[in-house]
XYZ file of C-alpha atoms in Angstrom:
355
model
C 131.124 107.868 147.306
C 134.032 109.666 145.549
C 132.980 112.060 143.004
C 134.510 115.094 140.927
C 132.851 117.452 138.275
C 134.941 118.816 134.839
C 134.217 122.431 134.203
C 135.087 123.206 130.694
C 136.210 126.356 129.512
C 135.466 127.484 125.909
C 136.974 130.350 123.579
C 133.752 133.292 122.594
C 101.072 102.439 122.454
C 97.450 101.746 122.961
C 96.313 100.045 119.868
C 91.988 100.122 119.743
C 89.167 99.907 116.963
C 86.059 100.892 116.578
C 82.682 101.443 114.476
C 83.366 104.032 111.663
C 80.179 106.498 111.633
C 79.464 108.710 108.514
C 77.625 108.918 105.535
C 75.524 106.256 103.639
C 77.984 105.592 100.348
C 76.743 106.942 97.403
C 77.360 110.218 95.648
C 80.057 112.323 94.555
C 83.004 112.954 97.418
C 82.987 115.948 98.984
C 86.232 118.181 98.055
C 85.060 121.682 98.867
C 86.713 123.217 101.766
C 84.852 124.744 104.556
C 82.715 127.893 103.236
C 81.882 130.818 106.139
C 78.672 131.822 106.210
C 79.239 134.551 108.892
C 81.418 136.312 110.496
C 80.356 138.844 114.023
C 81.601 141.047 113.768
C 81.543 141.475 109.871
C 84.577 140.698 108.401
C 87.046 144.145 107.468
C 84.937 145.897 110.195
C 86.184 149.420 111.055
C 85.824 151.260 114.747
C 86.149 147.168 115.929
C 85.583 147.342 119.815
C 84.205 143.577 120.402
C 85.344 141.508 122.848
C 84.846 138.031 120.978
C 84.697 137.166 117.637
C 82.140 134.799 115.954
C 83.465 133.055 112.704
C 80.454 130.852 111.505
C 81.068 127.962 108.962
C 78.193 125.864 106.936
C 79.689 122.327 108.349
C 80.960 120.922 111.160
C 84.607 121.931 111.116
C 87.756 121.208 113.129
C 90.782 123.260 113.887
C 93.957 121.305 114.018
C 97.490 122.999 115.763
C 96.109 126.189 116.027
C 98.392 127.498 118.355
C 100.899 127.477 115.601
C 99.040 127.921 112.544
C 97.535 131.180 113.801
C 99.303 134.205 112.446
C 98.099 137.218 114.785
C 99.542 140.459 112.772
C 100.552 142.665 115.108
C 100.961 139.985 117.270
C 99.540 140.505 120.906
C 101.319 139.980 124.300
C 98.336 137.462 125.589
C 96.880 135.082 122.424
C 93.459 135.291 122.542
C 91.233 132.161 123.729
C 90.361 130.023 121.004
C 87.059 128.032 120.881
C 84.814 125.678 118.435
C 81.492 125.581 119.254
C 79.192 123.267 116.725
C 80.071 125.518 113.666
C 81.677 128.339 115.066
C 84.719 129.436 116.000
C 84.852 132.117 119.238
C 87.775 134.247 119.690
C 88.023 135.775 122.896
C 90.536 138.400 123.415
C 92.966 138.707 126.657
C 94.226 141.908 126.163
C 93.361 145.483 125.013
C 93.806 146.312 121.366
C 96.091 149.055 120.115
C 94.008 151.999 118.866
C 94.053 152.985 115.038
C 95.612 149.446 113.949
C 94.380 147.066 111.680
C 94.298 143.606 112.735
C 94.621 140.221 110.648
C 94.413 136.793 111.934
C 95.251 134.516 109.219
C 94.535 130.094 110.251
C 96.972 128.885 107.465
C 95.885 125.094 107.554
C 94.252 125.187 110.779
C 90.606 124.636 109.162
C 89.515 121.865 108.007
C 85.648 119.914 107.870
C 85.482 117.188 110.122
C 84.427 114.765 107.871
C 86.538 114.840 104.717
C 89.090 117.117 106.175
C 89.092 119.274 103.402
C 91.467 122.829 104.262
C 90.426 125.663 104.250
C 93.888 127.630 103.369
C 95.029 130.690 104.631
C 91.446 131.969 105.722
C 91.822 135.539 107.102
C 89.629 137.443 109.497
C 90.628 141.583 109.460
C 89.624 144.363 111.362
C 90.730 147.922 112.288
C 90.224 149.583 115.889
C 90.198 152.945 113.854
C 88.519 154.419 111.454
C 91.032 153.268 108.264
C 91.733 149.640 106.984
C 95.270 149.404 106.125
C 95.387 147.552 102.979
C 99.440 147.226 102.066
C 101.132 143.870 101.157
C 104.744 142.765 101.331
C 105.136 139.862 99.037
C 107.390 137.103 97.971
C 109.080 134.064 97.776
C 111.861 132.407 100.259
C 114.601 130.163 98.707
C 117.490 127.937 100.609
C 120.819 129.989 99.515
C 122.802 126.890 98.756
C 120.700 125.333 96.631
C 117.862 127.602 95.996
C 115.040 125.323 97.209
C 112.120 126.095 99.459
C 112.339 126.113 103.057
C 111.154 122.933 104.754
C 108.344 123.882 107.187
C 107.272 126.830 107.771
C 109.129 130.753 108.715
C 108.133 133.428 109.760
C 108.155 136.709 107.739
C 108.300 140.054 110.198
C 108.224 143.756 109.984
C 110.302 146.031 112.057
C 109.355 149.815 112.236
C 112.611 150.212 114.310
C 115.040 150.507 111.521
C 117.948 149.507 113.494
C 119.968 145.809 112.120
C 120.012 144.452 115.737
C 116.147 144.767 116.005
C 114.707 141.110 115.330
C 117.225 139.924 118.129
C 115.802 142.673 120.931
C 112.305 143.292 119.592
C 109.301 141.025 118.661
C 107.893 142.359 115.527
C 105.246 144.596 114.217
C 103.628 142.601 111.426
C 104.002 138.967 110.974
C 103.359 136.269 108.707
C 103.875 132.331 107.474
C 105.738 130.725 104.608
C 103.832 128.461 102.395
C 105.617 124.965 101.103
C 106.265 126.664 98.075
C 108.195 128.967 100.025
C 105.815 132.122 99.004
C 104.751 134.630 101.398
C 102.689 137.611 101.921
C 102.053 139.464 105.406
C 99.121 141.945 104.377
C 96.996 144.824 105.814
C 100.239 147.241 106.637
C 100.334 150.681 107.094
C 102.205 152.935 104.782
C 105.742 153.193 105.854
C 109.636 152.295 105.696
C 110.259 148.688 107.346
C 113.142 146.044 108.677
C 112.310 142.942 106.766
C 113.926 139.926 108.405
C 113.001 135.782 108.271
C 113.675 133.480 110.809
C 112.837 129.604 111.190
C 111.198 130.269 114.974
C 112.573 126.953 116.682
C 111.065 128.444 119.859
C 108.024 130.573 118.585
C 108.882 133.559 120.323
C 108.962 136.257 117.740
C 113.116 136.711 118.259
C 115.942 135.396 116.605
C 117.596 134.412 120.054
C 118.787 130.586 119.007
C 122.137 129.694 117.661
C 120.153 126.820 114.845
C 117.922 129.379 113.822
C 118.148 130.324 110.117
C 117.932 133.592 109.010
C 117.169 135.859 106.026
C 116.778 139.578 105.403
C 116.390 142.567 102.976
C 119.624 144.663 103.738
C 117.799 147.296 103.015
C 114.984 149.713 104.407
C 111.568 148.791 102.520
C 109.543 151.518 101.536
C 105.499 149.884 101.683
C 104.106 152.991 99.777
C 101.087 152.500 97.079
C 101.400 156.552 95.960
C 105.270 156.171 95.676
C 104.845 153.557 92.941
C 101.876 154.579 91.109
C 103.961 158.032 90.831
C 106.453 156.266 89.224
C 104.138 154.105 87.101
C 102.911 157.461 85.883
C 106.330 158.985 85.223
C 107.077 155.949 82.799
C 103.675 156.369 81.506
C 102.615 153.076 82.309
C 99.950 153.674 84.250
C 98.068 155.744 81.948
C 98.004 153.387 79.656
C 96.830 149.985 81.371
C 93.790 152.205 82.653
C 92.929 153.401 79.514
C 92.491 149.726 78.219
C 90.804 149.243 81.398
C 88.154 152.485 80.405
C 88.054 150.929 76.967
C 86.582 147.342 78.192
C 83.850 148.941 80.636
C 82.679 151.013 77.333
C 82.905 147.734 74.995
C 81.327 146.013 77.698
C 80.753 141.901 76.773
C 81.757 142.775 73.034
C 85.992 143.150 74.159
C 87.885 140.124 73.089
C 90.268 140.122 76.012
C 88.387 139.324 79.356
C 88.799 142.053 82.208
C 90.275 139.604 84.737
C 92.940 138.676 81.995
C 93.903 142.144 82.032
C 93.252 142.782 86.061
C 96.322 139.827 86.232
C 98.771 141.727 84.442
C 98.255 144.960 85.981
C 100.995 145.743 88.293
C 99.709 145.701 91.752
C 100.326 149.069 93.581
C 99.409 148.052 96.735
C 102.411 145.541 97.271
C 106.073 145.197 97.285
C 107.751 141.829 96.033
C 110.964 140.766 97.060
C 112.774 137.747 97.294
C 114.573 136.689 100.597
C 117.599 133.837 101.162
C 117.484 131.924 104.071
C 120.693 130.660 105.308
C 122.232 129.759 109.118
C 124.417 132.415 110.630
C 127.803 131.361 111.239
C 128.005 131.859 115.437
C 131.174 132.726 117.306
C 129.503 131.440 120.752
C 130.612 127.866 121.373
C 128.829 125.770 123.513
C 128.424 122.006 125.082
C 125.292 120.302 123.338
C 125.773 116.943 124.453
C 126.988 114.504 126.820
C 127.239 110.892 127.952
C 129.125 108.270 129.610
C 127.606 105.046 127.849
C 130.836 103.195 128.433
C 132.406 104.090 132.339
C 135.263 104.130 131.051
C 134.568 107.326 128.979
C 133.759 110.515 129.365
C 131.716 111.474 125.666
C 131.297 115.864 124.984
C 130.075 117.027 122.133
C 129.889 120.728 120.786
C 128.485 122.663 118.386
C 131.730 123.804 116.467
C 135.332 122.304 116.286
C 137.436 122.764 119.173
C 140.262 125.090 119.122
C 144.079 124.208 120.541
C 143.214 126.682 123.319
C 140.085 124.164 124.471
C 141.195 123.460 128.270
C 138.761 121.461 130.983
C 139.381 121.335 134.693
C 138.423 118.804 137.210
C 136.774 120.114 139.681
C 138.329 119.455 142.821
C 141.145 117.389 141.876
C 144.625 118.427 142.471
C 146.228 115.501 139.467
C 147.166 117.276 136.381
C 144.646 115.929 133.218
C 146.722 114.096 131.647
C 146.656 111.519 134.368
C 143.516 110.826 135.062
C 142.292 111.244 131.050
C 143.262 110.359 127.704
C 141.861 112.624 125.413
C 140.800 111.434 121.671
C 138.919 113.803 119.644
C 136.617 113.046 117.041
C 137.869 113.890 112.590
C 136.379 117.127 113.410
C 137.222 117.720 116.608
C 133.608 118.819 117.957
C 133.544 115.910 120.281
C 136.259 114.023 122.512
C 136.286 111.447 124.380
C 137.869 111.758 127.747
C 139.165 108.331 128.812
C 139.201 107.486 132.860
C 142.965 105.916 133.039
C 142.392 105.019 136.724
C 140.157 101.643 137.300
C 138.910 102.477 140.829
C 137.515 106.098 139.199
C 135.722 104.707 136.279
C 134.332 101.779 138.433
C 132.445 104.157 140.417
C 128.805 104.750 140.469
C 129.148 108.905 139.644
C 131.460 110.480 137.504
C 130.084 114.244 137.448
């Protein structure tokens, strides 16, 4: 069977019903998410050395995609084993935890009750392996840069101590977190300190912005996560005196004060966070690369790429000594990222193998 090979050179149902079980009719529907009745180790436990943890609900629950709804921040090498039993959820751990760290596993919309399948949101489980619970947020909200919309689905927010730009494509991260549909985001429980803030849309879940589709955003800056640095300067603009004085002044009026504590809790600045807002967008790549093929008609050759091709595009048949233009005529597409190599001799394209 006569064969030959182009190397291409590029410039950098099962349908079934049954019974429905559940509860006699009657009542009010149930709405109310999941509620956890105990957690073993408590919950914000310090000096954490357990080797499972027990997260206790007061209904049957279920846990739906939670390989990728978990947010593990730091995230470990080995993801812990992940079981339901009745009304608990076990979390056995692979791997040896860092020492002095605080840990946060957040479920997003992994929880739900089995009945109703009412979420449970963004239900977080924290402990440190020292004696200190970090207690820092990073904050904000993620927009589309051409239009200023919210990401669709969700991306992942990370935290670089290494300071250096190249980081999120060489190192997974420190902290993590999730987008919500609204495109907010907060990764919490961080350590005081100057961070790399970078965004990616993880098409492979791997912590590294390694694919060419990925989009991207980042502070092009060094963040500063420091609660004393901003109550210092709170203080120097004499703000802060002042919002805990009205605070002093409501404990001493007590049920008597007109404006309600919480009201005034809400427009407090919160010291303990840093807002920002972060641009996604898709990098512009110099790489260009073959991302499709076929030969639905033998009479063609179809290649597609990811970028138009350049004058300098060349292809070689591998193992043929007749110049290109006689054995193909070439017709690229309106923006020349595909052409369409036509076979000009009948007893090629009539073969079984074209490679």
């Amino acid at each position: 069977m006569f064969k030959f090979c182009i190397a291409i050179i590029l410039p950098a149902i099962l349908v079934y019903s049954c019974a429905q079980q559940g509860s006699p009719s009657g009542g009010p529907k149930d709405e109310d998410p999941p509620v956890v009745t105990e957690t073993v180790p408590a919950n914000y436990s310090n000096f954490f050395d357990a080797q499972k943890i027990f997260i206790t609900f007061d209904e049957y629950i279920v846990l739906d995609n939670v390989n990728q709804e978990l947010v593990i921040s730091p995230p470990l090498a080995e993801k812990p084993e992940i079981k339901l039993r009745k009304k608990t959820i076990v979390i056995e751990f692979e791997e040896e935890l860092k020492s002095n760290t605080t840990y946060t596993f957040n479920f997003g919309n992994a929880i739900k009750d089995l009945h109703e399948g009412n979420q449970l949101i963004n239900y977080e489980y924290v402990f440190a392996t020292g004696e200190h619970l970090d207690s820092l947020s990073v904050k904000g909200t993620l927009k589309n840069s051409f239009d200023l919309s919210a990401p669709e689905g969700s991306v992942t927010v990370m935290l670089y101590d290494d300071l250096r730009d190249s980081v999120p494509l060489i190192e997974t991260p420190l902290y993590i977190g999730k987008s919500r549909p609204d495109g907010t985001f907060a990764v919490n429980n961080l350590r005081q300190g100057v961070y790399k803030l970078f965004a990616i849309k993880d098409a492979n879940y791997n912590f590294l912005f390694d694919q060419p589709n990925e989009e991207i955003a980042f502070l092009d800056t060094n963040l500063l996560v420091s609660a004393e640095f901003f109550r210092e300067i709170f203080r120097q603009k004499g703000i802060l005196d002042s919002l805990l004085q009205v605070i002093d002044t409501l404990r001493v009026l007590g049920d008597s004060a007109v404006i309600s504590r919480d009201s005034i809790d809400s427009l407090m600045p919160d010291l303990n966070s840093v807002t920002v807002d972060l641009f996604m967008f898709t990098e512009k790549t110099e790489v260009q690369y073959l991302t499709d093929y076929r030969r639905e008609d033998p009479r063609k050759l179809e290649l597609m790429f990811n970028s138009s091709l350049t004058d300098s595009f060349q292809y070689v048949p591998i193992g043929q000594d007749i110049p290109n233009e006689e054995l193909f005529f070439e017709v690229f597409s309106a923006k020349r990222d595909t052409v369409n190599l036509w076979i000009r001799d009948s007893l090629l394209y009539k073969m079984d193998t074209v490679g």
